[in-house]
XYZ file of N, CA, C and O in Angstrom:
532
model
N 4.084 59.553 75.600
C 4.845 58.922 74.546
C 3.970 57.819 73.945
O 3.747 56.824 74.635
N 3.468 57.916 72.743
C 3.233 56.706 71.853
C 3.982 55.411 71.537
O 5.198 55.240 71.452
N 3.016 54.568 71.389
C 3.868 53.429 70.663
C 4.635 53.632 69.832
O 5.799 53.334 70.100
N 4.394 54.109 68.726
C 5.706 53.988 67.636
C 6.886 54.538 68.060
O 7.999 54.081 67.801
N 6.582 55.817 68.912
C 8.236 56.268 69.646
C 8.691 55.433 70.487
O 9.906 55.456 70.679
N 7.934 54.546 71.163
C 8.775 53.756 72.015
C 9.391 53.022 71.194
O 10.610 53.189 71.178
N 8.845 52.035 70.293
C 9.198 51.245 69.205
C 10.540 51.550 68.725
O 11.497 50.791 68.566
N 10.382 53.407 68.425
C 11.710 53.518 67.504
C 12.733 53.798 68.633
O 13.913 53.749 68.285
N 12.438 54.116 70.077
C 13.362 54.095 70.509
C 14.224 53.068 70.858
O 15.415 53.241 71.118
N 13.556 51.832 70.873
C 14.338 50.298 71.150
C 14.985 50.296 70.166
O 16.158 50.052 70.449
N 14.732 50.535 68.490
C 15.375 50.249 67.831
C 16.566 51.034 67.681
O 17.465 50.458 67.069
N 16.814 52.222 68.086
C 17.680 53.263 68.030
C 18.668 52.134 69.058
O 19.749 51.610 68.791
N 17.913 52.035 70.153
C 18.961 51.563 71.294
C 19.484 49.972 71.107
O 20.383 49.559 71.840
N 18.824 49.027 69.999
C 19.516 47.542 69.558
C 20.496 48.023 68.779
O 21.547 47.381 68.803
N 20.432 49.261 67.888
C 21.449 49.785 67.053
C 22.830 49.696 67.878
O 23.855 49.016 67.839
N 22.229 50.892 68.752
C 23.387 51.448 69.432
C 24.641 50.487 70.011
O 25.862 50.641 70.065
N 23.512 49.179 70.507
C 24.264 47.983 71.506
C 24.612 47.292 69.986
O 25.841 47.356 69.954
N 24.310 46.869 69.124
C 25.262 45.891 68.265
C 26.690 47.275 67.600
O 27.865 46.956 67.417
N 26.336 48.186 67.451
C 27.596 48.912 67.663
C 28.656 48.533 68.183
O 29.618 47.821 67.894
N 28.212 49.289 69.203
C 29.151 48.881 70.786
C 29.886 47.594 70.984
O 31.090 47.541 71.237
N 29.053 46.503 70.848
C 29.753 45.467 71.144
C 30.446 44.545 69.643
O 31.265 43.634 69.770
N 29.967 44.971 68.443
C 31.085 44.933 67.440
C 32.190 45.965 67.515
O 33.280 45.615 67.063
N 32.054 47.378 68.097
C 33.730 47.814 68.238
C 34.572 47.440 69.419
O 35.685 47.891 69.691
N 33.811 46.463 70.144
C 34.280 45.971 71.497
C 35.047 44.729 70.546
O 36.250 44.739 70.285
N 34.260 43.870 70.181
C 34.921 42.673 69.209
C 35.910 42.907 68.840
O 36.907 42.206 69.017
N 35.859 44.006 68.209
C 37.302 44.524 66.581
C 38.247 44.970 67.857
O 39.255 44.263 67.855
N 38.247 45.708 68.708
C 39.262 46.283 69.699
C 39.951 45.282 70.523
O 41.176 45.285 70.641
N 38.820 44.019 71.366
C 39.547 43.031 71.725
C 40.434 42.294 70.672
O 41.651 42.137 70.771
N 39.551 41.817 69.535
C 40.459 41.007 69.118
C 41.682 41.725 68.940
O 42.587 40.892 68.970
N 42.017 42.568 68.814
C 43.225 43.067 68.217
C 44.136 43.271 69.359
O 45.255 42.772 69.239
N 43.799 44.069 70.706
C 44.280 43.552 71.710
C 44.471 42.507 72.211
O 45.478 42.636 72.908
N 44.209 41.818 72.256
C 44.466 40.165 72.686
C 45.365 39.806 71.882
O 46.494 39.645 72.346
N 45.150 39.593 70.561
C 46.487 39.108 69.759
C 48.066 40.263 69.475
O 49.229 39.954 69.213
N 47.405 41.624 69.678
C 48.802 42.100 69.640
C 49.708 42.407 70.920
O 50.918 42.524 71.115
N 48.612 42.479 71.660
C 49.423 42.833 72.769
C 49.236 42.386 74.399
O 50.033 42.407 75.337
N 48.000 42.027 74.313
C 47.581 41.654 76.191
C 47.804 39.925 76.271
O 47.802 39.493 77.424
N 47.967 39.051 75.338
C 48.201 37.777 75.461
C 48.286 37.003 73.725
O 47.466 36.315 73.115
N 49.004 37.264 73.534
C 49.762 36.735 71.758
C 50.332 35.626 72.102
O 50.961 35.348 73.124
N 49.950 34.704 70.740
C 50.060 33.317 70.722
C 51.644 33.371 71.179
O 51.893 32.936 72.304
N 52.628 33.830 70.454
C 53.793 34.625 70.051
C 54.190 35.902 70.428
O 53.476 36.857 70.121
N 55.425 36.093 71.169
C 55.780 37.085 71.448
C 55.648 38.361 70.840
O 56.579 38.377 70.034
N 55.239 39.087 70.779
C 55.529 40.811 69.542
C 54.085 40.417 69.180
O 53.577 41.457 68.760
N 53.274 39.537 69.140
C 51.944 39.620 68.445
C 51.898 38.361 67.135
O 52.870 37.731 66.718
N 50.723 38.267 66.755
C 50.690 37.459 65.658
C 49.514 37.917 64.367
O 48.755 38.886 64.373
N 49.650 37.037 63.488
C 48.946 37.535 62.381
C 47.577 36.957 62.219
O 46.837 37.054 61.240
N 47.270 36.035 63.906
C 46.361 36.219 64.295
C 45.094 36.986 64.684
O 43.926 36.701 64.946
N 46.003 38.308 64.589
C 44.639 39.527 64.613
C 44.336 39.722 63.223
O 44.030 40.897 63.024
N 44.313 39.179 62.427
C 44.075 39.391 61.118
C 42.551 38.803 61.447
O 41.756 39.344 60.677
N 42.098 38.160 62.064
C 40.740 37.534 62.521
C 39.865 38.646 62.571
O 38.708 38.230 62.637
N 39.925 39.947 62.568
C 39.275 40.921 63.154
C 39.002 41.518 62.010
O 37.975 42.186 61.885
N 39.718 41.388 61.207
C 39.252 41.882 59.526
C 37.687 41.783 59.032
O 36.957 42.769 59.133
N 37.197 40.500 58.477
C 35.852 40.256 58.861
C 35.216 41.397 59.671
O 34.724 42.366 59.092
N 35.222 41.316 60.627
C 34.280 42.322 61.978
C 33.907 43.711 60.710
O 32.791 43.826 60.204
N 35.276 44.801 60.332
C 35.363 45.304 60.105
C 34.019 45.858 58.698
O 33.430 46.910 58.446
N 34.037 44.810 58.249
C 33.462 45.035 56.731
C 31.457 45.459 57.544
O 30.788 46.458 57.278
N 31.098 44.418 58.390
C 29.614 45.105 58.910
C 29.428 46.154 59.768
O 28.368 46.565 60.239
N 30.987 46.715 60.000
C 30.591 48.306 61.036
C 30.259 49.498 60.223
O 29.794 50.563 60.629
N 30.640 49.078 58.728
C 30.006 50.244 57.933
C 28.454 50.185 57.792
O 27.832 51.237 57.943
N 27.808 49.070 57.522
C 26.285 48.268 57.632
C 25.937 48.949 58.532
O 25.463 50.071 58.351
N 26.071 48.512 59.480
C 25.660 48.928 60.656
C 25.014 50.573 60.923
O 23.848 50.851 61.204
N 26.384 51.702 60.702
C 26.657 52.734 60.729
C 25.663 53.051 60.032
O 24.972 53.971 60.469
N 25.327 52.501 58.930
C 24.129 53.152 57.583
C 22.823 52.144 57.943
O 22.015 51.811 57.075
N 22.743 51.752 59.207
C 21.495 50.981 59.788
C 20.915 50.083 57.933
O 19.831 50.177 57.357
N 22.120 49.343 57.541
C 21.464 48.336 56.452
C 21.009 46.900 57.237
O 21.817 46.157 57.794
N 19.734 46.697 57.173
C 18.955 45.671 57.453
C 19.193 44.524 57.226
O 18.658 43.630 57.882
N 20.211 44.241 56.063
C 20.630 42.809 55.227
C 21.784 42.578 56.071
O 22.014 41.402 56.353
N 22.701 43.647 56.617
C 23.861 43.790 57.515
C 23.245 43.137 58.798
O 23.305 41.909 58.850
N 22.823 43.619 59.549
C 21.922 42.839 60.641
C 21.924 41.450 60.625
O 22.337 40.592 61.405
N 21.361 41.435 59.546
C 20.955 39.623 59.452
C 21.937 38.487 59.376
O 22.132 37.466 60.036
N 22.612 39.184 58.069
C 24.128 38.080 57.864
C 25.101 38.474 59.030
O 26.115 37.776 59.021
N 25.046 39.652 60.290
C 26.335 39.536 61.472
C 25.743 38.946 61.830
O 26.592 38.299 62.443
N 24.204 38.118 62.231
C 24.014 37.356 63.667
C 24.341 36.288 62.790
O 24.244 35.195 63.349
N 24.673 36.241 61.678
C 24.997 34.888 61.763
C 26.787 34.361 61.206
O 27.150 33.221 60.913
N 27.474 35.418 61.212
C 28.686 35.547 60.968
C 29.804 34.812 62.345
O 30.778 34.069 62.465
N 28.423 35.997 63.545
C 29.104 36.215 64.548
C 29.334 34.618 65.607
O 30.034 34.332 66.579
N 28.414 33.957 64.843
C 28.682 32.592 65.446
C 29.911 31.517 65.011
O 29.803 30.350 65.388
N 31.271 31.995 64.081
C 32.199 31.761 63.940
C 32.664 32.198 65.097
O 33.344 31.276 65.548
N 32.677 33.264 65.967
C 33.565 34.036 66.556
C 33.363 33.832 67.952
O 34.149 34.007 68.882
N 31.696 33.270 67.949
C 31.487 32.878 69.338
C 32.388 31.218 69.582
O 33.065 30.886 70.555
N 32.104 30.479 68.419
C 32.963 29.312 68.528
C 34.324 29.212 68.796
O 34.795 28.262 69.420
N 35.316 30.605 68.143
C 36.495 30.424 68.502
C 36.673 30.685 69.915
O 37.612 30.154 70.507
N 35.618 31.681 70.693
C 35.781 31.897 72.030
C 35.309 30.962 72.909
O 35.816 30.992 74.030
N 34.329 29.999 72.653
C 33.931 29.082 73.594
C 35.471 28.051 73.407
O 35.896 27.743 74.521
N 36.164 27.604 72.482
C 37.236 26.847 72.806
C 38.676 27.257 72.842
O 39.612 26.467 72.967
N 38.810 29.006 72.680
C 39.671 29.308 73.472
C 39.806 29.829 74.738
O 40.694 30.611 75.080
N 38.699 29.287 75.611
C 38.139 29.808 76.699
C 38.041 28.264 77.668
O 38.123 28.374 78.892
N 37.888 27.041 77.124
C 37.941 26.165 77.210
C 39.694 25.306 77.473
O 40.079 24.613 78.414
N 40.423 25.745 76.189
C 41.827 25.446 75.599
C 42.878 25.982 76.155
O 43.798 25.296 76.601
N 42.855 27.329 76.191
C 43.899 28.477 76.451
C 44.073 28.359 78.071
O 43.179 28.188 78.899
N 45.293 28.480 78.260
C 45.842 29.474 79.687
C 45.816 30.541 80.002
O 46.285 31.493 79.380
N 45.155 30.560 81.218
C 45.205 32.664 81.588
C 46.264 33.397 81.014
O 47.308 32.806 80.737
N 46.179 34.204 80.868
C 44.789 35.024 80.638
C 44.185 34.908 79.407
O 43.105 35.476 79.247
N 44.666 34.290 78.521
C 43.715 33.944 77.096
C 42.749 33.707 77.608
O 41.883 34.523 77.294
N 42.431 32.994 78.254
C 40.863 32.367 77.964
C 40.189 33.105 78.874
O 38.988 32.892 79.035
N 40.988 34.281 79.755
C 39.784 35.661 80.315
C 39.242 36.085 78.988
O 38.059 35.983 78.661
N 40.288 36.609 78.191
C 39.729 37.264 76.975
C 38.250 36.594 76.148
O 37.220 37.080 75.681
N 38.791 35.327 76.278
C 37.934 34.802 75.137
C 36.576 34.037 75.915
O 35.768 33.284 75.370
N 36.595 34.481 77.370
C 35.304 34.664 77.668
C 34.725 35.864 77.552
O 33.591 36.340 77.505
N 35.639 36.149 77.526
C 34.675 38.493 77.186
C 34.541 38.548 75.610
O 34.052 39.509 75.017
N 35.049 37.364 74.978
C 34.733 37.161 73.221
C 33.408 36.494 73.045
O 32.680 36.873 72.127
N 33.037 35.548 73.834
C 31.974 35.015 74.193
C 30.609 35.801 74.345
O 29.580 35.674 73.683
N 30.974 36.911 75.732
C 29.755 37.063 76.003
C 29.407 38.663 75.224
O 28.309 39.206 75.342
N 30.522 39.240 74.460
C 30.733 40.172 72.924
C 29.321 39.803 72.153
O 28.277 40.400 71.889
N 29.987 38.208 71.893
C 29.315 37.317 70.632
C 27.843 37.415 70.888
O 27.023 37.759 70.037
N 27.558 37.072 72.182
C 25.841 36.589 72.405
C 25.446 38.034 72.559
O 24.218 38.083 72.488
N 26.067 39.475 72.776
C 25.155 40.295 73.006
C 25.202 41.112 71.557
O 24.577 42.130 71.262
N 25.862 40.573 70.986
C 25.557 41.065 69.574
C 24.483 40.524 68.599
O 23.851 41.029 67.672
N 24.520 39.410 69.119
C 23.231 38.682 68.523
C 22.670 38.764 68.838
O 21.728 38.211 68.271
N 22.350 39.446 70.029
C 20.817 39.198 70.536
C 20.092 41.067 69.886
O 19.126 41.471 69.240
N 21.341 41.677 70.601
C 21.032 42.949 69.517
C 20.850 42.739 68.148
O 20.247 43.720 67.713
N 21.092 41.891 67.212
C 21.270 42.195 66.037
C 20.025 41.314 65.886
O 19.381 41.747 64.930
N 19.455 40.303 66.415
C 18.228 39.817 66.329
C 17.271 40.214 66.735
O 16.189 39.656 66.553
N 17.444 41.367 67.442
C 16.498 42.174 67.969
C 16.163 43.227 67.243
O 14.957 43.182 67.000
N 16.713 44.215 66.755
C 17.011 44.774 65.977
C 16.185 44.775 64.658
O 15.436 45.651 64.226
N 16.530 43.510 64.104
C 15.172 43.027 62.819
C 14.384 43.395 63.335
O 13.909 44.503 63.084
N 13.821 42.413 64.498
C 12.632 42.139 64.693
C 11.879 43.194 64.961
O 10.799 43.287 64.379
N 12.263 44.142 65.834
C 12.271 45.426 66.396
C 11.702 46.214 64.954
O 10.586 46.713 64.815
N 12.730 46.172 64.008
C 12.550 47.269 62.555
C 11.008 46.755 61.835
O 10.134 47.504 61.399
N 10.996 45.280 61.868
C 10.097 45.417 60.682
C 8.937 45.185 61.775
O 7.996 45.884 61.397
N 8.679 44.697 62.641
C 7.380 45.152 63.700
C 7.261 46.896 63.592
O 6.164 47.375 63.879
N 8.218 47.704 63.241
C 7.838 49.025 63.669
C 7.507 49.747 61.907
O 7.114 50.878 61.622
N 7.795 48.772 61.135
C 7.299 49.519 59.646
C 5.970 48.664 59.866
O 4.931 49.223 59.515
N 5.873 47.461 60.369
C 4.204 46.996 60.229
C 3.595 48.098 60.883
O 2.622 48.785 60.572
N 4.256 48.122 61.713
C 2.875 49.336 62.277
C 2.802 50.506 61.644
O 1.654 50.853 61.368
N 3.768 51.315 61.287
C 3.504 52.119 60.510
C 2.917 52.160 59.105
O 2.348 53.108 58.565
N 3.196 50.809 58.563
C 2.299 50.921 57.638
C 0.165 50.413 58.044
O -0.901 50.474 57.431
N 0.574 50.038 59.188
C -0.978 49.496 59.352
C -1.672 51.113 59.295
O -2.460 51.477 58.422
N -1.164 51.991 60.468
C -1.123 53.418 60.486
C -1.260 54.472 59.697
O -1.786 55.563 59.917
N -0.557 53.896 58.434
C -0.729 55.062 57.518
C -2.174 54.334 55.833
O -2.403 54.785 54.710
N -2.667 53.247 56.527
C -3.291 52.853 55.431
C -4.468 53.397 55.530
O -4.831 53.765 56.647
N -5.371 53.581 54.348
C -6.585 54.397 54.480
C -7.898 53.363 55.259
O -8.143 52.172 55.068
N -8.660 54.488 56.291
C -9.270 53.638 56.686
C -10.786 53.058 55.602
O -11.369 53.879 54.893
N -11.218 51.586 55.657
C -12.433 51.412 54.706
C -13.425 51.833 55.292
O -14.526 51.804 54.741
């Protein structure tokens, strides 16, 4: 196996993990507020929070690069609401919103990885495909 396949395989696999743990995001939040621990009985319109999430899983899906960039930095609203409802809340809220927490950091680290990962692997391909002098 060559470098560039390894290359593209990390990047296949930062894909895969900021996936994953943005439909982990969109699924908790919505569980948590409708049904496993609601501010309010029956749920609240608190899961409306999860809306947002929604709009970069299409990005994502179509591996857009600009998508990448603006979730790692979206996603640090979301890590904030979980570090102080994790802090604030009574069990089991604040189980949840430590599993919102550690959602948050592995999405960023995928989604910062990810860049970095993509355009290290077009440098090389373009170093690769340039004519030699």
């Amino acid at each position: 196996m060559n470098l560039q396949e390894n290359s593209l395989r990390h990047v296949t696999f930062t894909r895969l993990i900021a996936v994953i743990s943005l439909l982990g995001l969109i699924l908790l939040g919505l569980a948590w507020e409708l049904w496993l621990a609601p501010l309010r009985p029956g749920g609240t319109l608190l899961a409306l929070k999860v809306l947002p999430l929604c709009f970069p899983l299409t990005g994502l899906l179509k591996n857009r690069m600009y998508t990448y960039r603006w979730l790692s930095l979206l996603i640090w609203l979301y890590f904030t609401e979980g570090v102080v409802r994790a802090w604030g809340d009574a069990a089991p809220s604040n189980y949840f919103a430590m599993v919102e927490v550690f959602l948050c950091v592995v999405l960023f680290a995928a989604c910062a990885l990810h860049v970095r990962l993509r355009l290290k692997h077009a440098k090389d391909n373009d170093l690769s495909e340039a004519p030699q002098a």
